[in-house]
Amino acid sequence: MDNYTEMYLDGSDGEKTPSELNDDRENMPLSDYLGPNRNSRKNENNGEIDMLKKILSNTVEIMQSLKGLTSRIEKLEEDNKKMHCRQLTELSMTQKLIKPKKESPILKSPCNSVEEFKKLEDNLMKSPELNEKLEDEIFKHEGTDPSKFVRSMWRKILSDNVASQYSWKGTAKKKAIDIMAVTNAFRGAYNRKFLGSDKEFGRATVKWFQTAKERHSKKKK
């Protein structure tokens, strides 16, 4: 007997009664009751979890890489500091090796004899370079008053005893000082320092040599 015959004999058109439908729902499996939407949400959650795990894993790797880079940068900076210190040390040592020695001054002390003064004059006559050095040496001496500067420098060049045997233009007994190489070097330094004429230089020099014998006599007493 087919289903149609059964339905006819049962007096039913094939539709279930509300009571039967409720019974079917109660006996339905949980998975069928929840439907396909629940499975879809589960799959989406699983995908999101996997993605977050991957992001976390990548973040950990990046942090480890950054830590390694930081250590590398610190090491490079330390190496650079050490290298800079070595370079400064080497430069300092090199400068000490190549630093020219300080030249000995020409006017170490006043000439105390005519022979010593003549030797200085002869050396100046033979060497233009020595003339320039003497001029620079005199120029570097301190002094703001022209007359005082002239007197001070002549005292450094020769003693009163030697100066008493010279005069500005010379005499029968004294040699002329104005034409000597030492005077020319002195005059050059004076003109550079004070930008003046030779007149003041000459007046101060004349007076200093004129009183040389008197100063020497006073020192002997």
Coordinates of N, CA and C in Angstrom, one line a residue:
M1 N 0.9 -1.2 0.0 CA 0.0 0.0 0.0 C 0.9 1.2 0.0
D2 N 0.6 2.2 -0.9 CA 1.4 3.3 -1.1 C 1.0 4.4 -0.1
N3 N 1.8 5.5 -0.1 CA 1.6 6.6 0.9 C 0.3 7.3 0.7
Y4 N -0.1 7.4 -0.6 CA -1.3 8.1 -0.9 C -2.5 7.3 -0.3
T5 N -2.4 5.9 -0.5 CA -3.5 5.1 0.0 C -3.6 5.2 1.5
E6 N -2.3 5.3 2.1 CA -2.3 5.4 3.6 C -2.9 6.7 4.1
M7 N -2.6 7.7 3.3 CA -3.1 9.0 3.7 C -4.7 9.0 3.5
Y8 N -5.1 8.4 2.5 CA -6.6 8.3 2.2 C -7.3 7.5 3.3
L9 N -6.6 6.4 3.6 CA -7.2 5.5 4.7 C -7.2 6.2 6.0
D10 N -6.1 7.0 6.2 CA -6.0 7.8 7.5 C -7.0 9.0 7.5
G11 N -7.5 9.3 6.3 CA -8.3 10.5 6.3 C -7.5 11.7 6.3
S12 N -6.3 11.7 5.9 CA -5.4 12.9 6.0 C -4.9 13.3 4.6
D13 N -4.6 14.6 4.5 CA -4.1 15.0 3.1 C -2.6 15.1 3.1
G14 N -1.9 14.5 4.1 CA -0.4 14.5 4.1 C 0.2 15.5 5.0
E15 N -0.5 16.5 5.5 CA 0.0 17.5 6.3 C 0.0 17.1 7.8
K16 N 1.1 17.5 8.5 CA 1.2 17.1 9.9 C 0.5 18.0 10.8
T17 N 0.0 17.5 11.9 CA -0.7 18.3 12.8 C 0.3 19.1 13.7
P18 N -0.1 20.2 14.3 CA 0.8 20.9 15.2 C 1.5 20.1 16.2
S19 N 0.8 19.1 16.7 CA 1.3 18.2 17.8 C 2.5 17.4 17.2
E20 N 2.2 17.0 16.0 CA 3.3 16.1 15.3 C 4.5 17.0 15.0
L21 N 4.3 18.2 14.6 CA 5.4 19.1 14.3 C 6.3 19.4 15.5
N22 N 5.6 19.6 16.7 CA 6.4 19.8 17.9 C 7.2 18.6 18.3
D23 N 6.6 17.4 18.0 CA 7.3 16.2 18.3 C 8.6 16.1 17.5
D24 N 8.4 16.5 16.2 CA 9.6 16.4 15.3 C 10.7 17.4 15.7
R25 N 10.3 18.5 16.2 CA 11.3 19.5 16.7 C 12.1 19.0 17.9
E26 N 11.3 18.3 18.8 CA 12.0 17.8 20.0 C 13.0 16.7 19.6
N27 N 12.7 15.9 18.6 CA 13.5 14.8 18.3 C 14.6 15.2 17.2
M28 N 14.6 16.5 16.8 CA 15.6 16.9 15.8 C 17.0 17.0 16.4
P29 N 18.1 16.6 15.7 CA 19.4 16.8 16.2 C 19.8 18.2 16.4
L30 N 20.7 18.5 17.4 CA 21.0 19.9 17.7 C 21.6 20.6 16.5
S31 N 22.5 19.9 15.7 CA 23.1 20.5 14.6 C 22.1 21.0 13.6
D32 N 21.0 20.1 13.4 CA 20.0 20.5 12.4 C 19.2 21.7 12.9
Y33 N 19.0 21.7 14.3 CA 18.2 22.8 14.9 C 18.9 24.1 14.8
L34 N 20.2 24.1 15.0 CA 21.0 25.4 15.0 C 21.1 25.9 13.6
G35 N 21.2 25.0 12.6 CA 21.3 25.4 11.2 C 22.7 25.7 10.8
P36 N 22.8 26.0 9.5 CA 24.2 26.3 8.9 C 24.8 27.6 9.3
N37 N 24.0 28.6 9.8 CA 24.6 29.8 10.2 C 25.6 29.7 11.4
R38 N 25.3 28.8 12.3 CA 26.2 28.6 13.4 C 27.6 28.0 13.0
N39 N 27.6 27.1 12.0 CA 28.9 26.6 11.5 C 29.6 27.7 10.8
S40 N 28.9 28.5 10.1 CA 29.6 29.6 9.4 C 30.3 30.6 10.3
R41 N 29.6 30.9 11.4 CA 30.2 31.8 12.4 C 31.4 31.1 13.1
K42 N 31.4 29.8 13.3 CA 32.5 29.1 13.9 C 33.7 29.1 13.0
N43 N 33.4 29.0 11.7 CA 34.5 29.0 10.7 C 35.2 30.4 10.7
E44 N 34.3 31.4 10.7 CA 34.8 32.8 10.7 C 35.7 33.0 11.9
N45 N 35.2 32.6 13.1 CA 36.0 32.8 14.3 C 37.4 32.1 14.3
N46 N 37.3 30.9 13.7 CA 38.6 30.1 13.6 C 39.5 30.8 12.7
G47 N 39.0 31.4 11.6 CA 39.9 32.1 10.7 C 40.5 33.4 11.3
E48 N 39.7 34.1 12.1 CA 40.2 35.3 12.8 C 41.2 34.9 13.9
I49 N 41.0 33.8 14.6 CA 42.0 33.4 15.6 C 43.3 33.0 14.9
D50 N 43.2 32.3 13.8 CA 44.5 32.0 13.1 C 45.2 33.2 12.6
M51 N 44.4 34.2 12.1 CA 45.1 35.5 11.6 C 45.7 36.2 12.8
L52 N 45.1 36.3 14.0 CA 45.6 37.0 15.1 C 46.9 36.2 15.6
K53 N 46.9 34.9 15.6 CA 48.0 34.1 16.0 C 49.2 34.5 15.1
K54 N 48.9 34.6 13.8 CA 50.0 34.9 12.8 C 50.5 36.3 13.0
I55 N 49.6 37.2 13.3 CA 50.1 38.6 13.6 C 50.9 38.6 14.8
L56 N 50.5 37.9 15.8 CA 51.3 37.9 17.1 C 52.7 37.3 16.8
S57 N 52.7 36.2 16.0 CA 54.0 35.5 15.7 C 54.9 36.5 15.0
N58 N 54.3 37.2 14.0 CA 55.1 38.2 13.2 C 55.6 39.3 14.1
T59 N 54.7 39.8 15.1 CA 55.1 40.8 16.0 C 56.3 40.4 16.9
V60 N 56.2 39.2 17.3 CA 57.3 38.7 18.2 C 58.6 38.6 17.4
E61 N 58.6 38.2 16.1 CA 59.7 38.2 15.3 C 60.3 39.6 15.0
I62 N 59.4 40.5 14.8 CA 59.8 41.9 14.6 C 60.5 42.5 15.8
M63 N 59.9 42.2 17.0 CA 60.5 42.7 18.2 C 61.9 42.1 18.5
Q64 N 62.0 40.8 18.1 CA 63.4 40.2 18.3 C 64.4 40.8 17.3
S65 N 63.9 41.1 16.1 CA 64.7 41.7 15.1 C 65.2 43.1 15.5
L66 N 64.2 43.9 16.1 CA 64.5 45.2 16.6 C 65.5 45.2 17.7
K67 N 65.3 44.2 18.6 CA 66.3 44.1 19.7 C 67.7 43.8 19.2
G68 N 67.8 43.0 18.1 CA 69.1 42.7 17.6 C 69.7 43.9 16.9
L69 N 68.8 44.7 16.2 CA 69.3 45.9 15.6 C 69.8 46.9 16.6
T70 N 69.0 47.0 17.7 CA 69.4 48.0 18.8 C 70.8 47.6 19.3
S71 N 71.0 46.3 19.5 CA 72.3 45.9 20.0 C 73.4 46.2 19.0
R72 N 73.1 46.0 17.8 CA 74.1 46.2 16.7 C 74.4 47.7 16.6
I73 N 73.4 48.6 16.7 CA 73.6 50.0 16.7 C 74.5 50.5 17.9
E74 N 74.2 49.9 19.1 CA 75.0 50.3 20.2 C 76.4 49.9 20.1
K75 N 76.7 48.7 19.5 CA 78.0 48.3 19.3 C 78.8 49.1 18.3
L76 N 78.1 49.5 17.2 CA 78.7 50.4 16.2 C 79.0 51.7 16.8
E77 N 78.1 52.3 17.6 CA 78.4 53.6 18.2 C 79.6 53.5 19.2
E78 N 79.7 52.4 19.9 CA 80.9 52.2 20.8 C 82.1 52.1 20.0
D79 N 82.1 51.3 18.9 CA 83.2 51.2 18.0 C 83.7 52.6 17.4
N80 N 82.7 53.4 17.1 CA 83.0 54.7 16.5 C 83.6 55.6 17.5
K81 N 83.2 55.5 18.8 CA 83.8 56.3 19.9 C 85.3 55.9 20.1
K82 N 85.5 54.6 20.1 CA 86.9 54.1 20.3 C 87.8 54.6 19.1
M83 N 87.2 54.5 17.9 CA 88.0 54.9 16.7 C 88.3 56.4 16.7
H84 N 87.3 57.2 17.2 CA 87.5 58.6 17.2 C 88.6 58.9 18.3
C85 N 88.6 58.3 19.4 CA 89.6 58.5 20.4 C 91.0 58.1 19.9
R86 N 91.1 57.0 19.2 CA 92.4 56.6 18.6 C 92.8 57.6 17.6
Q87 N 91.9 58.1 16.8 CA 92.3 59.1 15.8 C 92.8 60.4 16.4
L88 N 92.1 60.8 17.5 CA 92.6 62.0 18.2 C 94.0 61.8 18.8
T89 N 94.2 60.6 19.4 CA 95.5 60.3 20.0 C 96.6 60.3 18.9
E90 N 96.3 59.7 17.8 CA 97.3 59.7 16.7 C 97.6 61.0 16.2
L91 N 96.5 61.9 16.0 CA 96.7 63.2 15.5 C 97.5 64.0 16.5
S92 N 97.3 63.9 17.8 CA 98.0 64.6 18.8 C 99.5 64.2 18.7
M93 N 99.7 62.9 18.6 CA 101.1 62.4 18.6 C 101.8 62.9 17.3
T94 N 101.1 62.9 16.2 CA 101.6 63.4 14.9 C 102.0 64.9 15.0
Q95 N 101.1 65.7 15.6 CA 101.4 67.1 15.7 C 102.6 67.4 16.6
K96 N 102.7 66.5 17.6 CA 103.9 66.7 18.5 C 105.2 66.4 17.7
L97 N 105.1 65.4 16.8 CA 106.3 65.0 16.1 C 106.7 66.0 15.0
I98 N 105.7 66.6 14.4 CA 106.0 67.5 13.3 C 106.0 69.0 13.7
K99 N 105.6 69.2 15.0 CA 105.6 70.6 15.5 C 107.0 71.2 15.5
P100 N 107.2 72.3 14.8 CA 108.5 72.9 14.7 C 109.0 73.3 16.1
K101 N 110.3 73.2 16.3 CA 110.9 73.6 17.5 C 110.9 75.1 17.6
K102 N 110.7 75.6 18.8 CA 110.7 77.0 19.0 C 112.1 77.5 18.8
E103 N 112.2 78.5 17.9 CA 113.5 79.0 17.6 C 114.1 79.9 18.8
S104 N 115.3 79.7 18.9 CA 116.0 80.5 20.0 C 116.1 82.0 19.6
P105 N 115.8 82.8 20.5 CA 115.8 84.3 20.2 C 117.2 84.8 19.9
I106 N 117.2 85.8 19.0 CA 118.5 86.3 18.6 C 119.1 87.2 19.7
L107 N 118.2 87.9 20.4 CA 118.6 88.8 21.5 C 118.4 88.1 22.8
K108 N 119.3 87.1 23.0 CA 119.2 86.4 24.3 C 119.6 87.3 25.5
S109 N 120.6 88.1 25.3 CA 121.1 89.0 26.3 C 121.9 90.1 25.6
P110 N 122.0 91.3 26.2 CA 122.7 92.4 25.5 C 124.2 92.1 25.2
C111 N 124.6 92.6 24.1 CA 126.1 92.4 23.8 C 126.9 93.2 24.8
N112 N 127.8 92.5 25.5 CA 128.6 93.1 26.5 C 130.0 93.5 26.1
S113 N 130.3 93.3 24.8 CA 131.6 93.7 24.3 C 131.4 94.2 22.9
V114 N 132.4 95.0 22.4 CA 132.3 95.5 21.0 C 132.5 94.3 20.1
E115 N 133.3 93.3 20.4 CA 133.5 92.2 19.6 C 132.2 91.4 19.4
E116 N 131.5 91.2 20.5 CA 130.2 90.5 20.4 C 129.2 91.2 19.6
F117 N 129.2 92.6 19.7 CA 128.3 93.3 18.9 C 128.6 93.3 17.4
K118 N 130.0 93.3 17.1 CA 130.4 93.2 15.7 C 130.0 91.9 15.1
K119 N 130.1 90.8 15.9 CA 129.7 89.5 15.4 C 128.3 89.4 15.1
L120 N 127.4 90.0 15.9 CA 126.0 90.1 15.6 C 125.8 90.9 14.3
E121 N 126.5 92.0 14.1 CA 126.4 92.8 12.9 C 126.8 92.1 11.7
D122 N 127.9 91.3 11.8 CA 128.4 90.6 10.6 C 127.4 89.5 10.2
N123 N 126.8 88.8 11.2 CA 125.8 87.8 10.9 C 124.6 88.4 10.2
L124 N 124.2 89.6 10.6 CA 123.1 90.2 10.0 C 123.4 90.7 8.6
M125 N 124.6 91.1 8.3 CA 125.1 91.5 7.0 C 125.1 90.4 6.0
K126 N 125.4 89.2 6.5 CA 125.5 88.0 5.7 C 124.2 87.3 5.4
S127 N 123.2 87.6 6.3 CA 121.9 86.8 6.2 C 120.7 87.7 6.2
P128 N 120.1 87.9 5.0 CA 118.8 88.7 5.0 C 117.7 88.0 5.8
E129 N 117.8 86.7 5.9 CA 116.8 85.9 6.7 C 116.9 86.3 8.2
L130 N 118.2 86.4 8.6 CA 118.4 86.7 10.0 C 117.9 88.1 10.3
N131 N 118.1 89.0 9.3 CA 117.5 90.4 9.5 C 116.0 90.4 9.7
E132 N 115.3 89.6 8.9 CA 113.9 89.5 9.0 C 113.5 88.9 10.4
K133 N 114.2 87.9 10.8 CA 113.9 87.3 12.1 C 114.1 88.3 13.3
L134 N 115.2 89.1 13.2 CA 115.5 90.1 14.2 C 114.4 91.2 14.2
E135 N 113.9 91.6 13.0 CA 112.9 92.6 12.9 C 111.6 92.1 13.6
D136 N 111.2 90.8 13.2 CA 110.0 90.2 13.8 C 110.1 90.1 15.3
E137 N 111.3 89.7 15.8 CA 111.5 89.5 17.2 C 111.3 90.8 18.0
I138 N 111.9 91.9 17.4 CA 111.8 93.2 18.0 C 110.3 93.7 18.0
F139 N 109.7 93.4 16.8 CA 108.3 93.9 16.7 C 107.3 93.2 17.7
K140 N 107.6 92.0 18.1 CA 106.7 91.3 19.0 C 106.9 91.7 20.4
H141 N 107.9 92.5 20.8 CA 108.0 93.0 22.1 C 106.9 94.0 22.4
E142 N 106.5 94.0 23.7 CA 105.4 94.9 24.1 C 105.9 96.3 24.2
G143 N 105.0 97.2 24.0 CA 105.3 98.7 24.1 C 104.3 99.5 23.4
T144 N 103.8 100.5 24.1 CA 102.8 101.4 23.5 C 103.4 102.9 23.3
D145 N 104.4 103.2 24.0 CA 105.0 104.5 23.9 C 106.3 104.4 23.0
P146 N 106.3 105.1 21.9 CA 107.4 105.0 21.0 C 108.8 105.2 21.6
S147 N 109.0 106.3 22.4 CA 110.3 106.6 23.0 C 110.7 105.6 24.0
K148 N 109.8 105.1 24.8 CA 110.1 104.1 25.8 C 110.5 102.8 25.1
F149 N 109.7 102.5 24.0 CA 110.0 101.3 23.3 C 111.4 101.3 22.7
V150 N 111.8 102.4 22.2 CA 113.2 102.5 21.6 C 114.2 102.3 22.7
R151 N 114.1 103.0 23.8 CA 115.1 102.8 24.9 C 115.1 101.4 25.4
S152 N 114.0 100.8 25.6 CA 113.9 99.5 26.1 C 114.6 98.4 25.2
M153 N 114.3 98.6 23.9 CA 114.9 97.6 22.9 C 116.4 97.8 22.8
W154 N 116.9 99.0 22.8 CA 118.4 99.2 22.7 C 119.1 98.6 23.9
R155 N 118.4 98.6 25.1 CA 119.0 98.0 26.3 C 119.1 96.5 26.1
K156 N 118.2 95.9 25.3 CA 118.2 94.5 25.1 C 119.3 94.1 24.0
I157 N 119.6 95.1 23.2 CA 120.6 94.8 22.1 C 122.0 94.9 22.6
L158 N 122.4 96.0 23.3 CA 123.7 96.1 23.8 C 123.8 96.9 25.1
S159 N 124.9 96.6 25.8 CA 125.0 97.2 27.2 C 125.4 98.7 27.0
D160 N 125.3 99.4 28.2 CA 125.7 100.8 28.2 C 127.2 101.0 27.9
N161 N 128.0 100.0 28.3 CA 129.4 100.1 28.1 C 129.7 100.1 26.6
V162 N 129.1 99.2 25.9 CA 129.3 99.1 24.4 C 128.6 100.3 23.7
A163 N 127.5 100.7 24.2 CA 126.8 101.8 23.5 C 127.6 103.1 23.6
S164 N 128.4 103.2 24.7 CA 129.2 104.5 24.9 C 130.2 104.6 23.8
Q165 N 130.5 103.5 23.1 CA 131.5 103.6 22.0 C 130.9 103.8 20.6
Y166 N 129.6 104.1 20.6 CA 128.9 104.4 19.3 C 128.1 105.7 19.5
S167 N 127.8 106.3 18.3 CA 126.9 107.5 18.3 C 126.1 107.4 17.1
W168 N 125.1 108.2 17.0 CA 124.1 108.1 15.9 C 124.8 108.3 14.5
K169 N 125.5 109.4 14.3 CA 126.2 109.6 13.0 C 127.7 109.3 13.0
G170 N 128.2 109.0 14.2 CA 129.6 108.7 14.3 C 130.5 109.9 14.5
T171 N 131.6 109.7 15.1 CA 132.6 110.8 15.4 C 134.0 110.2 15.1
A172 N 135.0 111.0 15.4 CA 136.4 110.5 15.2 C 136.7 109.3 16.0
K173 N 136.1 109.3 17.2 CA 136.4 108.2 18.1 C 135.2 107.1 18.2
K174 N 134.1 107.5 17.7 CA 132.9 106.6 17.8 C 132.4 106.2 16.4
K175 N 131.9 105.0 16.3 CA 131.4 104.5 15.0 C 129.9 104.9 14.9
A176 N 129.4 105.1 13.7 CA 128.0 105.4 13.5 C 127.1 104.2 13.6
I177 N 126.0 104.5 14.3 CA 125.1 103.4 14.6 C 123.9 103.4 13.6
D178 N 123.7 104.5 12.9 CA 122.5 104.7 12.1 C 122.6 103.8 10.8
I179 N 123.8 103.5 10.3 CA 123.9 102.8 9.1 C 124.1 101.3 9.3
M180 N 124.1 100.8 10.5 CA 124.3 99.4 10.8 C 123.1 98.6 10.5
A181 N 123.3 97.3 10.2 CA 122.2 96.4 9.9 C 121.3 96.2 11.1
V182 N 121.8 96.1 12.3 CA 121.0 96.0 13.5 C 120.0 97.1 13.6
T183 N 120.5 98.4 13.3 CA 119.6 99.5 13.4 C 118.5 99.5 12.3
N184 N 118.9 99.0 11.1 CA 117.9 98.9 10.1 C 116.7 97.9 10.4
A185 N 117.1 96.8 11.1 CA 116.1 95.8 11.5 C 115.2 96.4 12.6
F186 N 115.9 97.2 13.5 CA 115.1 97.8 14.6 C 114.2 98.9 14.0
R187 N 114.7 99.7 13.1 CA 113.8 100.7 12.5 C 112.6 100.1 11.7
G188 N 112.8 99.0 11.1 CA 111.7 98.3 10.4 C 110.6 97.9 11.3
A189 N 111.1 97.3 12.5 CA 110.1 96.8 13.5 C 109.4 98.0 14.1
Y190 N 110.1 99.1 14.3 CA 109.5 100.3 14.9 C 108.4 100.9 14.0
N191 N 108.7 101.0 12.7 CA 107.8 101.6 11.8 C 106.5 100.7 11.6
R192 N 106.7 99.4 11.7 CA 105.6 98.5 11.6 C 104.7 98.6 12.8
K193 N 105.3 98.8 14.0 CA 104.6 98.8 15.3 C 103.9 100.2 15.5
F194 N 104.5 101.3 15.1 CA 103.9 102.6 15.5 C 103.5 103.3 14.2
L195 N 103.8 102.8 13.1 CA 103.4 103.5 11.8 C 103.8 105.0 11.8
G196 N 105.0 105.2 12.3 CA 105.5 106.5 12.4 C 106.7 106.8 11.5
S197 N 107.2 108.0 11.6 CA 108.4 108.3 10.8 C 109.7 107.9 11.5
D198 N 110.8 108.1 10.8 CA 112.1 107.8 11.4 C 112.5 108.9 12.4
K199 N 111.8 110.0 12.4 CA 112.3 111.2 13.2 C 112.3 110.8 14.7
E200 N 111.1 110.3 15.2 CA 111.0 109.9 16.6 C 112.0 108.8 16.9
F201 N 112.1 107.9 16.0 CA 113.0 106.8 16.2 C 114.5 107.3 16.4
G202 N 114.8 108.2 15.4 CA 116.2 108.8 15.5 C 116.4 109.7 16.7
R203 N 115.4 110.5 17.1 CA 115.6 111.3 18.3 C 115.8 110.5 19.6
A204 N 115.0 109.4 19.7 CA 115.1 108.6 20.9 C 116.4 107.8 20.9
T205 N 116.9 107.4 19.7 CA 118.1 106.6 19.7 C 119.3 107.5 20.0
V206 N 119.3 108.7 19.4 CA 120.4 109.7 19.6 C 120.5 110.0 21.1
K207 N 119.4 110.2 21.8 CA 119.5 110.6 23.2 C 120.0 109.4 24.0
W208 N 119.5 108.2 23.6 CA 119.9 107.0 24.4 C 121.4 106.8 24.3
F209 N 122.0 106.9 23.1 CA 123.5 106.7 23.0 C 124.3 107.8 23.6
Q210 N 123.7 109.1 23.6 CA 124.4 110.2 24.2 C 124.6 110.0 25.7
T211 N 123.6 109.4 26.3 CA 123.7 109.2 27.8 C 124.2 107.9 28.2
A212 N 124.7 107.1 27.3 CA 125.2 105.7 27.6 C 126.4 105.8 28.5
K213 N 127.3 106.7 28.3 CA 128.5 106.7 29.1 C 128.2 107.1 30.5
E214 N 127.2 108.0 30.7 CA 126.8 108.5 32.0 C 126.1 107.3 32.7
R215 N 125.3 106.6 32.1 CA 124.6 105.5 32.7 C 125.6 104.4 33.1
H216 N 126.6 104.2 32.3 CA 127.6 103.2 32.6 C 128.4 103.6 33.8
S217 N 128.7 104.8 33.9 CA 129.5 105.3 35.0 C 128.7 105.2 36.3
K218 N 127.4 105.5 36.3 CA 126.6 105.3 37.5 C 126.5 103.9 38.0
K219 N 126.5 103.0 37.0 CA 126.4 101.5 37.4 C 127.7 101.1 38.0
K220 N 128.8 101.7 37.7 CA 130.1 101.3 38.2 C 130.3 101.7 39.6
K221 N 129.6 102.8 40.0 CA 129.7 103.3 41.4 C 129.0 102.4 42.4

